[in-house]
Amino acid sequence: MDTIRLTGDDWRLLRDVRLAALADAPYAYGSSLAVEEAFEEADWRRRLHGGALWTVVRRAGETVGLVGAYVPDDTPMLVAMWVRPAARGLGISDLLITDVLRWAGENRWSRVVLRVADGNDAARKLFLRHGFEPTGRREPLESDPGVSTELLSRAI
Ligand SMILES: CC(C)(COP(=O)(O)OP(=O)(O)OC[C@H]1O[C@@H](n2cnc3c(N)ncnc32)[C@H](O)[C@@H]1OP(=O)(O)O)[C@@H](O)C(=O)NCCC(=O)NCCS
């Protein structure tokens, strides 16, 4: 398995895996398949620019995992985590989380946060196992405002 950080020229790879994630697990994300299917090349390239991280895991020529991280307000946020259903339970999410924490350390950030939707127990358990802690801060999930998300936080 290879863990690969994407650059601007990888925008098609990012698009394909991100759309697969949104189609597979719409309950997990603030965005939606309809919104991102309408994105153009420039939108995907913009995501890959600047201070953001996009990492994939590839296995036997197939992209089996995706994670992103960016800095919305002075603290990096892990986003868009997804493992292809056929590749779950193999620890691929461990590789993805580890790369986000490594990237945050390389950039001298002292903390990483993320949001997890209520009811997404597999993801919540995974993040707690990696040292993320509940903060009690809650916000609605933009794609389904009836669902609440909780901010989890981890020191580097
Ligand atoms: C959450 C997610 C990223 C975990 O990825 P993963 O690489 O399977 O993670 P792990 O290998 O650590 O396995 C996580 C759990 O799923 C279990 N699992 C094992 N085989 C599995 C399978 N075939 N399918 C689903 N879960 C499986 C594991 O045993 C583990 O549970 P445990 O901690 O009780 O042992 C993945 O389920 C996913 O992409 N979900 C949809 C998107 C999502 O929820 N993203 C998070 C947004 S906050």
PDB file of C-alpha atoms and ligand atoms in Angstrom:
ATOM      1  CA  MET A   1       0.000   0.000   0.000  1.00  0.00           C
ATOM      2  CA  ASP A   2       1.235   3.491  -0.849  1.00  0.00           C
ATOM      3  CA  THR A   3       0.337   6.711   0.973  1.00  0.00           C
ATOM      4  CA  ILE A   4       0.524   9.589  -1.520  1.00  0.00           C
ATOM      5  CA  ARG A   5       0.131  13.353  -1.031  1.00  0.00           C
ATOM      6  CA  LEU A   6      -1.643  14.886  -4.024  1.00  0.00           C
ATOM      7  CA  THR A   7      -0.509  17.953  -5.967  1.00  0.00           C
ATOM      8  CA  GLY A   8      -2.395  20.215  -8.405  1.00  0.00           C
ATOM      9  CA  ASP A   9      -1.912  17.886 -11.361  1.00  0.00           C
ATOM     10  CA  ASP A  10      -3.673  15.095  -9.453  1.00  0.00           C
ATOM     11  CA  TRP A  11      -7.029  16.914  -9.599  1.00  0.00           C
ATOM     12  CA  ARG A  12      -8.743  14.129 -11.595  1.00  0.00           C
ATOM     13  CA  LEU A  13      -7.696  11.547  -9.024  1.00  0.00           C
ATOM     14  CA  LEU A  14      -9.013  13.777  -6.214  1.00  0.00           C
ATOM     15  CA  ARG A  15     -12.287  14.338  -8.098  1.00  0.00           C
ATOM     16  CA  ASP A  16     -12.879  10.646  -8.739  1.00  0.00           C
ATOM     17  CA  VAL A  17     -12.197   9.458  -5.203  1.00  0.00           C
ATOM     18  CA  ARG A  18     -14.069  12.351  -3.593  1.00  0.00           C
ATOM     19  CA  LEU A  19     -17.169  11.769  -5.740  1.00  0.00           C
ATOM     20  CA  ALA A  20     -17.008   8.057  -4.885  1.00  0.00           C
ATOM     21  CA  ALA A  21     -16.902   8.990  -1.175  1.00  0.00           C
ATOM     22  CA  LEU A  22     -19.869  11.371  -1.447  1.00  0.00           C
ATOM     23  CA  ALA A  23     -21.887   8.729  -3.337  1.00  0.00           C
ATOM     24  CA  ASP A  24     -21.033   6.007  -0.810  1.00  0.00           C
ATOM     25  CA  ALA A  25     -21.343   7.856   2.513  1.00  0.00           C
ATOM     26  CA  PRO A  26     -23.454  11.036   2.162  1.00  0.00           C
ATOM     27  CA  TYR A  27     -24.301  10.859   5.902  1.00  0.00           C
ATOM     28  CA  ALA A  28     -20.682  11.575   6.780  1.00  0.00           C
ATOM     29  CA  TYR A  29     -20.036  14.866   4.993  1.00  0.00           C
ATOM     30  CA  GLY A  30     -21.120  18.510   5.075  1.00  0.00           C
ATOM     31  CA  SER A  31     -21.025  18.678   1.275  1.00  0.00           C
ATOM     32  CA  SER A  32     -22.988  16.573  -1.206  1.00  0.00           C
ATOM     33  CA  LEU A  33     -22.571  14.629  -4.440  1.00  0.00           C
ATOM     34  CA  ALA A  34     -24.854  17.070  -6.302  1.00  0.00           C
ATOM     35  CA  VAL A  35     -22.744  20.062  -5.237  1.00  0.00           C
ATOM     36  CA  GLU A  36     -19.378  18.527  -6.084  1.00  0.00           C
ATOM     37  CA  GLU A  37     -20.437  16.816  -9.328  1.00  0.00           C
ATOM     38  CA  ALA A  38     -20.895  20.365 -10.631  1.00  0.00           C
ATOM     39  CA  PHE A  39     -17.288  21.333  -9.769  1.00  0.00           C
ATOM     40  CA  GLU A  40     -14.979  22.120 -12.674  1.00  0.00           C
ATOM     41  CA  GLU A  41     -11.254  21.535 -13.077  1.00  0.00           C
ATOM     42  CA  ALA A  42     -10.480  24.932 -11.534  1.00  0.00           C
ATOM     43  CA  ASP A  43     -12.484  24.072  -8.397  1.00  0.00           C
ATOM     44  CA  TRP A  44     -10.581  20.814  -7.872  1.00  0.00           C
ATOM     45  CA  ARG A  45      -7.248  22.512  -8.554  1.00  0.00           C
ATOM     46  CA  ARG A  46      -8.137  25.245  -6.042  1.00  0.00           C
ATOM     47  CA  ARG A  47      -8.672  22.564  -3.387  1.00  0.00           C
ATOM     48  CA  LEU A  48      -5.196  21.234  -4.051  1.00  0.00           C
ATOM     49  CA  HIS A  49      -3.502  24.601  -3.719  1.00  0.00           C
ATOM     50  CA  GLY A  50      -2.143  26.554  -0.809  1.00  0.00           C
ATOM     51  CA  GLY A  51      -1.928  25.226   2.676  1.00  0.00           C
ATOM     52  CA  ALA A  52      -4.180  22.200   2.226  1.00  0.00           C
ATOM     53  CA  LEU A  53      -3.238  18.522   2.424  1.00  0.00           C
ATOM     54  CA  TRP A  54      -4.910  15.798   0.346  1.00  0.00           C
ATOM     55  CA  THR A  55      -3.624  12.278   0.883  1.00  0.00           C
ATOM     56  CA  VAL A  56      -4.738   9.035  -0.744  1.00  0.00           C
ATOM     57  CA  VAL A  57      -3.878   5.408  -0.129  1.00  0.00           C
ATOM     58  CA  ARG A  58      -3.400   3.269  -3.239  1.00  0.00           C
ATOM     59  CA  ARG A  59      -3.468  -0.514  -3.298  1.00  0.00           C
ATOM     60  CA  ALA A  60      -2.929  -2.633  -6.414  1.00  0.00           C
ATOM     61  CA  GLY A  61      -3.448   0.395  -8.676  1.00  0.00           C
ATOM     62  CA  GLU A  62      -6.716   1.426  -7.032  1.00  0.00           C
ATOM     63  CA  THR A  63      -7.350   4.431  -4.785  1.00  0.00           C
ATOM     64  CA  VAL A  64      -8.799   2.932  -1.600  1.00  0.00           C
ATOM     65  CA  GLY A  65      -8.659   5.855   0.840  1.00  0.00           C
ATOM     66  CA  LEU A  66      -8.810   9.645   1.019  1.00  0.00           C
ATOM     67  CA  VAL A  67      -8.309  12.304   3.664  1.00  0.00           C
ATOM     68  CA  GLY A  68      -7.955  16.084   3.544  1.00  0.00           C
ATOM     69  CA  ALA A  69      -6.780  18.752   5.958  1.00  0.00           C
ATOM     70  CA  TYR A  70      -6.858  22.530   5.785  1.00  0.00           C
ATOM     71  CA  VAL A  71      -6.676  25.467   8.151  1.00  0.00           C
ATOM     72  CA  PRO A  72     -10.022  27.298   8.394  1.00  0.00           C
ATOM     73  CA  ASP A  73      -9.355  29.426  11.509  1.00  0.00           C
ATOM     74  CA  ASP A  74      -5.863  29.037  12.905  1.00  0.00           C
ATOM     75  CA  THR A  75      -6.297  25.313  13.629  1.00  0.00           C
ATOM     76  CA  PRO A  76      -5.941  22.532  11.060  1.00  0.00           C
ATOM     77  CA  MET A  77      -9.057  20.486  10.446  1.00  0.00           C
ATOM     78  CA  LEU A  78      -9.105  16.890   9.199  1.00  0.00           C
ATOM     79  CA  VAL A  79     -11.870  16.480   6.583  1.00  0.00           C
ATOM     80  CA  ALA A  80     -13.259  14.137   3.934  1.00  0.00           C
ATOM     81  CA  MET A  81     -11.972  10.891   5.442  1.00  0.00           C
ATOM     82  CA  TRP A  82     -13.108   7.865   3.434  1.00  0.00           C
ATOM     83  CA  VAL A  83     -12.085   4.260   2.898  1.00  0.00           C
ATOM     84  CA  ARG A  84     -13.559   2.310  -0.012  1.00  0.00           C
ATOM     85  CA  PRO A  85     -16.031  -0.247   1.447  1.00  0.00           C
ATOM     86  CA  ALA A  86     -14.156  -3.260   0.060  1.00  0.00           C
ATOM     87  CA  ALA A  87     -10.974  -2.048   1.792  1.00  0.00           C
ATOM     88  CA  ARG A  88     -12.433  -1.357   5.258  1.00  0.00           C
ATOM     89  CA  GLY A  89     -11.180  -3.040   8.394  1.00  0.00           C
ATOM     90  CA  LEU A  90      -7.602  -3.184   7.077  1.00  0.00           C
ATOM     91  CA  GLY A  91      -6.276  -0.146   8.943  1.00  0.00           C
ATOM     92  CA  ILE A  92      -6.170   2.137   5.892  1.00  0.00           C
ATOM     93  CA  SER A  93      -7.738   4.908   7.967  1.00  0.00           C
ATOM     94  CA  ASP A  94      -4.768   4.596  10.357  1.00  0.00           C
ATOM     95  CA  LEU A  95      -2.414   5.463   7.469  1.00  0.00           C
ATOM     96  CA  LEU A  96      -4.578   8.462   6.531  1.00  0.00           C
ATOM     97  CA  ILE A  97      -4.874   9.858  10.070  1.00  0.00           C
ATOM     98  CA  THR A  98      -1.156   9.320  10.670  1.00  0.00           C
ATOM     99  CA  ASP A  99      -0.312  11.359   7.567  1.00  0.00           C
ATOM    100  CA  VAL A 100      -2.550  14.252   8.691  1.00  0.00           C
ATOM    101  CA  LEU A 101      -0.860  14.270  12.108  1.00  0.00           C
ATOM    102  CA  ARG A 102       2.564  14.121  10.449  1.00  0.00           C
ATOM    103  CA  TRP A 103       1.664  17.039   8.142  1.00  0.00           C
ATOM    104  CA  ALA A 104       0.397  19.084  11.095  1.00  0.00           C
ATOM    105  CA  GLY A 105       3.671  18.424  12.946  1.00  0.00           C
ATOM    106  CA  GLU A 106       5.752  19.339   9.872  1.00  0.00           C
ATOM    107  CA  ASN A 107       3.893  22.650   9.755  1.00  0.00           C
ATOM    108  CA  ARG A 108       4.360  23.223  13.503  1.00  0.00           C
ATOM    109  CA  TRP A 109       0.680  23.145  14.357  1.00  0.00           C
ATOM    110  CA  SER A 110      -0.013  22.126  17.948  1.00  0.00           C
ATOM    111  CA  ARG A 111      -3.539  20.724  17.434  1.00  0.00           C
ATOM    112  CA  VAL A 112      -5.808  19.062  14.840  1.00  0.00           C
ATOM    113  CA  VAL A 113      -9.608  19.178  15.002  1.00  0.00           C
ATOM    114  CA  LEU A 114     -12.349  17.387  13.072  1.00  0.00           C
ATOM    115  CA  ARG A 115     -16.132  17.084  13.020  1.00  0.00           C
ATOM    116  CA  VAL A 116     -17.994  13.809  13.250  1.00  0.00           C
ATOM    117  CA  ALA A 117     -21.733  13.418  12.683  1.00  0.00           C
ATOM    118  CA  ASP A 118     -23.891  11.917  15.419  1.00  0.00           C
ATOM    119  CA  GLY A 119     -24.556   8.261  14.659  1.00  0.00           C
ATOM    120  CA  ASN A 120     -21.290   7.734  12.749  1.00  0.00           C
ATOM    121  CA  ASP A 121     -20.030   5.445  15.476  1.00  0.00           C
ATOM    122  CA  ALA A 122     -17.356   3.663  13.401  1.00  0.00           C
ATOM    123  CA  ALA A 123     -15.653   6.976  12.605  1.00  0.00           C
ATOM    124  CA  ARG A 124     -16.036   8.345  16.129  1.00  0.00           C
ATOM    125  CA  LYS A 125     -14.516   5.229  17.680  1.00  0.00           C
ATOM    126  CA  LEU A 126     -11.635   5.339  15.212  1.00  0.00           C
ATOM    127  CA  PHE A 127     -10.814   8.978  16.024  1.00  0.00           C
ATOM    128  CA  LEU A 128     -11.020   8.397  19.788  1.00  0.00           C
ATOM    129  CA  ARG A 129      -8.581   5.499  19.325  1.00  0.00           C
ATOM    130  CA  HIS A 130      -6.196   7.973  17.678  1.00  0.00           C
ATOM    131  CA  GLY A 131      -6.296  10.314  20.663  1.00  0.00           C
ATOM    132  CA  PHE A 132      -8.970  12.769  19.531  1.00  0.00           C
ATOM    133  CA  GLU A 133     -11.089  14.001  22.434  1.00  0.00           C
ATOM    134  CA  PRO A 134     -14.674  15.302  22.568  1.00  0.00           C
ATOM    135  CA  THR A 135     -14.936  19.083  22.970  1.00  0.00           C
ATOM    136  CA  GLY A 136     -18.712  19.371  23.417  1.00  0.00           C
ATOM    137  CA  ARG A 137     -18.772  21.962  20.595  1.00  0.00           C
ATOM    138  CA  ARG A 138     -21.584  21.115  18.216  1.00  0.00           C
ATOM    139  CA  GLU A 139     -22.736  22.376  14.810  1.00  0.00           C
ATOM    140  CA  PRO A 140     -25.356  21.133  12.351  1.00  0.00           C
ATOM    141  CA  LEU A 141     -24.196  19.075   9.357  1.00  0.00           C
ATOM    142  CA  GLU A 142     -24.545  21.503   6.419  1.00  0.00           C
ATOM    143  CA  SER A 143     -25.846  18.829   4.036  1.00  0.00           C
ATOM    144  CA  ASP A 144     -28.506  17.668   6.549  1.00  0.00           C
ATOM    145  CA  PRO A 145     -29.064  20.318   9.245  1.00  0.00           C
ATOM    146  CA  GLY A 146     -31.265  17.954  11.267  1.00  0.00           C
ATOM    147  CA  VAL A 147     -28.073  16.018  12.071  1.00  0.00           C
ATOM    148  CA  SER A 148     -25.632  17.420  14.627  1.00  0.00           C
ATOM    149  CA  THR A 149     -21.838  17.102  14.469  1.00  0.00           C
ATOM    150  CA  GLU A 150     -19.361  17.254  17.320  1.00  0.00           C
ATOM    151  CA  LEU A 151     -15.908  18.811  17.180  1.00  0.00           C
ATOM    152  CA  LEU A 152     -13.153  16.450  18.321  1.00  0.00           C
ATOM    153  CA  SER A 153      -9.656  17.746  19.063  1.00  0.00           C
ATOM    154  CA  ARG A 154      -6.183  16.238  19.442  1.00  0.00           C
ATOM    155  CA  ALA A 155      -2.927  17.812  20.555  1.00  0.00           C
ATOM    156  CA  ILE A 156       0.135  17.094  18.376  1.00  0.00           C
TER     157      ILE A 156
HETATM  158  C1  LIG B   1     -14.727   5.381   9.176  1.00  0.00           C
HETATM  159  C2  LIG B   1     -13.832   4.711   8.120  1.00  0.00           C
HETATM  160  C3  LIG B   1     -12.942   5.797   7.489  1.00  0.00           C
HETATM  161  C4  LIG B   1     -12.951   3.662   8.816  1.00  0.00           C
HETATM  162  O1  LIG B   1     -12.035   3.142   7.856  1.00  0.00           O
HETATM  163  P1  LIG B   1     -11.269   1.726   8.046  1.00  0.00           P
HETATM  164  O2  LIG B   1     -10.001   1.811   7.280  1.00  0.00           O
HETATM  165  O3  LIG B   1     -12.190   0.604   7.768  1.00  0.00           O
HETATM  166  O4  LIG B   1     -10.917   1.742   9.591  1.00  0.00           O
HETATM  167  P2  LIG B   1     -10.414   0.500  10.455  1.00  0.00           P
HETATM  168  O5  LIG B   1      -9.670  -0.487   9.607  1.00  0.00           O
HETATM  169  O6  LIG B   1      -9.726   1.100  11.624  1.00  0.00           O
HETATM  170  O7  LIG B   1     -11.771  -0.196  10.893  1.00  0.00           O
HETATM  171  C5  LIG B   1     -12.732   0.566  11.586  1.00  0.00           C
HETATM  172  C6  LIG B   1     -13.739  -0.373  12.184  1.00  0.00           C
HETATM  173  O8  LIG B   1     -14.497  -1.028  11.152  1.00  0.00           O
HETATM  174  C7  LIG B   1     -14.456  -2.461  11.383  1.00  0.00           C
HETATM  175  N1  LIG B   1     -14.524  -3.260  10.133  1.00  0.00           N
HETATM  176  C8  LIG B   1     -13.850  -4.370   9.867  1.00  0.00           C
HETATM  177  N2  LIG B   1     -14.159  -4.829   8.658  1.00  0.00           N
HETATM  178  C9  LIG B   1     -15.064  -3.987   8.149  1.00  0.00           C
HETATM  179  C10 LIG B   1     -15.776  -3.939   6.929  1.00  0.00           C
HETATM  180  N3  LIG B   1     -15.607  -4.851   5.973  1.00  0.00           N
HETATM  181  N4  LIG B   1     -16.613  -2.916   6.726  1.00  0.00           N
HETATM  182  C11 LIG B   1     -16.806  -1.981   7.664  1.00  0.00           C
HETATM  183  N5  LIG B   1     -16.159  -1.980   8.847  1.00  0.00           N
HETATM  184  C12 LIG B   1     -15.295  -2.975   9.080  1.00  0.00           C
HETATM  185  C13 LIG B   1     -13.150  -2.646  12.069  1.00  0.00           C
HETATM  186  O9  LIG B   1     -13.148  -3.871  12.763  1.00  0.00           O
HETATM  187  C14 LIG B   1     -13.089  -1.460  12.989  1.00  0.00           C
HETATM  188  O10 LIG B   1     -13.902  -1.641  14.102  1.00  0.00           O
HETATM  189  P3  LIG B   1     -13.254  -1.856  15.547  1.00  0.00           P
HETATM  190  O11 LIG B   1     -12.545  -0.565  15.869  1.00  0.00           O
HETATM  191  O12 LIG B   1     -14.447  -2.086  16.398  1.00  0.00           O
HETATM  192  O13 LIG B   1     -12.325  -2.994  15.420  1.00  0.00           O
HETATM  193  C15 LIG B   1     -14.668   4.000   7.023  1.00  0.00           C
HETATM  194  O14 LIG B   1     -15.595   3.150   7.646  1.00  0.00           O
HETATM  195  C16 LIG B   1     -15.424   4.958   6.102  1.00  0.00           C
HETATM  196  O15 LIG B   1     -14.886   5.416   5.094  1.00  0.00           O
HETATM  197  N6  LIG B   1     -16.692   5.270   6.442  1.00  0.00           N
HETATM  198  C17 LIG B   1     -17.536   6.146   5.597  1.00  0.00           C
HETATM  199  C18 LIG B   1     -17.047   7.590   5.607  1.00  0.00           C
HETATM  200  C19 LIG B   1     -16.907   8.163   6.983  1.00  0.00           C
HETATM  201  O16 LIG B   1     -17.676   7.886   7.877  1.00  0.00           O
HETATM  202  N7  LIG B   1     -15.882   9.035   7.160  1.00  0.00           N
HETATM  203  C20 LIG B   1     -15.606   9.713   8.418  1.00  0.00           C
HETATM  204  C21 LIG B   1     -16.121  11.110   8.363  1.00  0.00           C
HETATM  205  S1  LIG B   1     -15.930  11.935   9.952  1.00  0.00           S
END
